[in-house]
PDB file of C-alpha atoms in Angstrom:
ATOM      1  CA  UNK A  64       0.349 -31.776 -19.796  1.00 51.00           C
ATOM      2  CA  UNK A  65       1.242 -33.344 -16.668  1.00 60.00           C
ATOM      3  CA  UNK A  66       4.136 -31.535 -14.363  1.00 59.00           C
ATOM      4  CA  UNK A  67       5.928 -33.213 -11.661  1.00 78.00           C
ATOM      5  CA  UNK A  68       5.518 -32.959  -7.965  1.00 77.00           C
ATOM      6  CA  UNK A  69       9.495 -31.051  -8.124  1.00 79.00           C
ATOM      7  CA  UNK A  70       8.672 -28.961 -11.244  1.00 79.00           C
ATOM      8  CA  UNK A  71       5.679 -27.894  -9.301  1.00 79.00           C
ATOM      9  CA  UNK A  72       7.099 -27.067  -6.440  1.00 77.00           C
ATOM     10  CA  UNK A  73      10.049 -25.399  -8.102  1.00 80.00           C
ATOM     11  CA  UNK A  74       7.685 -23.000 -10.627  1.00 77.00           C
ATOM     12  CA  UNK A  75       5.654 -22.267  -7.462  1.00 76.00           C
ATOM     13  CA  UNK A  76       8.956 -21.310  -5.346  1.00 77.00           C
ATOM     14  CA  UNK A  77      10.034 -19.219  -8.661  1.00 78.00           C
ATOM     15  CA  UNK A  78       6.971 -16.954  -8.803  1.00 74.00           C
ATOM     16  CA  UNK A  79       6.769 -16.577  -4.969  1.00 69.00           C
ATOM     17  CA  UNK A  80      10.575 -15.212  -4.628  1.00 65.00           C
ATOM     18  CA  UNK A  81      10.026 -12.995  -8.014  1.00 69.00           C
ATOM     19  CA  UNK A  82       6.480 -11.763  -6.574  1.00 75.00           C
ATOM     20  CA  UNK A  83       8.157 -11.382  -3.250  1.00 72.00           C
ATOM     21  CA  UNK A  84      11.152  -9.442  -5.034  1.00 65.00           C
ATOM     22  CA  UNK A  85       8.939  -7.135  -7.191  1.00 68.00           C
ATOM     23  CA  UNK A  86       6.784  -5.814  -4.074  1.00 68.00           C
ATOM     24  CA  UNK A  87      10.248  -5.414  -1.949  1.00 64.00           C
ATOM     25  CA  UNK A  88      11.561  -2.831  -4.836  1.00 63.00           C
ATOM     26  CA  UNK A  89       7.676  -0.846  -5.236  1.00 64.00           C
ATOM     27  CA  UNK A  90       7.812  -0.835  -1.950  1.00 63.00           C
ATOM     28  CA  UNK A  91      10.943   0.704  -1.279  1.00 60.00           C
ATOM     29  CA  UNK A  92      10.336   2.864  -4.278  1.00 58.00           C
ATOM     30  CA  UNK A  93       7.243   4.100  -2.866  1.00 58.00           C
ATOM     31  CA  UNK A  94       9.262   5.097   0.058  1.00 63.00           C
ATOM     32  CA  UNK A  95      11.876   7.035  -1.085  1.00 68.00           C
ATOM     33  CA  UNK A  96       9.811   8.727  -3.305  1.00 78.00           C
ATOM     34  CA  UNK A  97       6.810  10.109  -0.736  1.00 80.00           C
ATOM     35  CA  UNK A  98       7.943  12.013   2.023  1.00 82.00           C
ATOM     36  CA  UNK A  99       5.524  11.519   5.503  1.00 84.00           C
ATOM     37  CA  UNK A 100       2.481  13.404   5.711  1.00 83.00           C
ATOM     38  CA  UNK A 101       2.581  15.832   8.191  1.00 86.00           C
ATOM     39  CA  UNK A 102       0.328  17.612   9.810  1.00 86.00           C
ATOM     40  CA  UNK A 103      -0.897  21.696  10.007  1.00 86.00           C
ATOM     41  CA  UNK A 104       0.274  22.849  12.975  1.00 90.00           C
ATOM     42  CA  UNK A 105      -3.586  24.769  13.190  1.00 89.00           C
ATOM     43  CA  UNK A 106      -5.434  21.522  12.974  1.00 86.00           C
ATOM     44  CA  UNK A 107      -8.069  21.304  14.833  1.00 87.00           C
ATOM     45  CA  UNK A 108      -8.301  18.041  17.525  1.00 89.00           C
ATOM     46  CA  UNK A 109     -11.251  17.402  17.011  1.00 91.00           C
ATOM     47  CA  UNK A 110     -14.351  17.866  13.813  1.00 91.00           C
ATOM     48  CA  UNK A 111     -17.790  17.678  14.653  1.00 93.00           C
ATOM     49  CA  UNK A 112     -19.289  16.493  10.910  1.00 94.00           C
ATOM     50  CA  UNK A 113     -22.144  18.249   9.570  1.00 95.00           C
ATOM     51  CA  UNK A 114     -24.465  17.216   7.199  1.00 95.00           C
ATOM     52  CA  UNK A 115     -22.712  17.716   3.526  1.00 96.00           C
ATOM     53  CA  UNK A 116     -19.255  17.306   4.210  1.00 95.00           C
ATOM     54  CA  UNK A 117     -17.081  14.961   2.383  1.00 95.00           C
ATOM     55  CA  UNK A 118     -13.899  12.696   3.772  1.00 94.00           C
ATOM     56  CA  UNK A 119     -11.733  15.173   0.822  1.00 93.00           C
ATOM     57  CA  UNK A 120     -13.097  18.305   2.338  1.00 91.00           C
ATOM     58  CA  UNK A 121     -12.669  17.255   5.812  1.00 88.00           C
ATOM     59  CA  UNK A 122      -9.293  15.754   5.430  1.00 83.00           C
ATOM     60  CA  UNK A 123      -7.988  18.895   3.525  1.00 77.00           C
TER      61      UNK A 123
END
C-alpha cells in the first residue's frame, strides 16, 4: 500500500508531537515524584579505591 508524500508527512508529524508529548508528562512525573539527592554532610572529598570495592558500596 502506497501512502502519499502529505499522509506521510502528516503520520510522521503525529507520532513525533505524541512521542514528544508522552516524554514531556514522564518527565515531569519523574520530577515531582523524586526529590534531589543530597548529600551526607560527613562525606568524604575524596575515596582512594581499593581492590574489591564496588560503585554500590562506594556510592552508599
Amino acid at each position: 500500500m502506497k501512502m502519499s508524500l502529505k499522509k506521510t508527512a502528516k503520520a510522521l508529524a503525529k507520532g513525533l508531537l505524541v512521542t514528544t508529548f508522552s516524554s514531556a508528562m514522564l518527565m515531569t512525573t519523574a520530577h515531582a515524584n523524586n526529590p534531589p539527592p543530597a548529600i551526607k554532610a560527613d562525606a568524604p572529598n575524596r575515596y582512594i579505591v581499593k581492590k574489591g570495592d564496588t560503585l554500590w558500596d562506594i556510592s552508599g
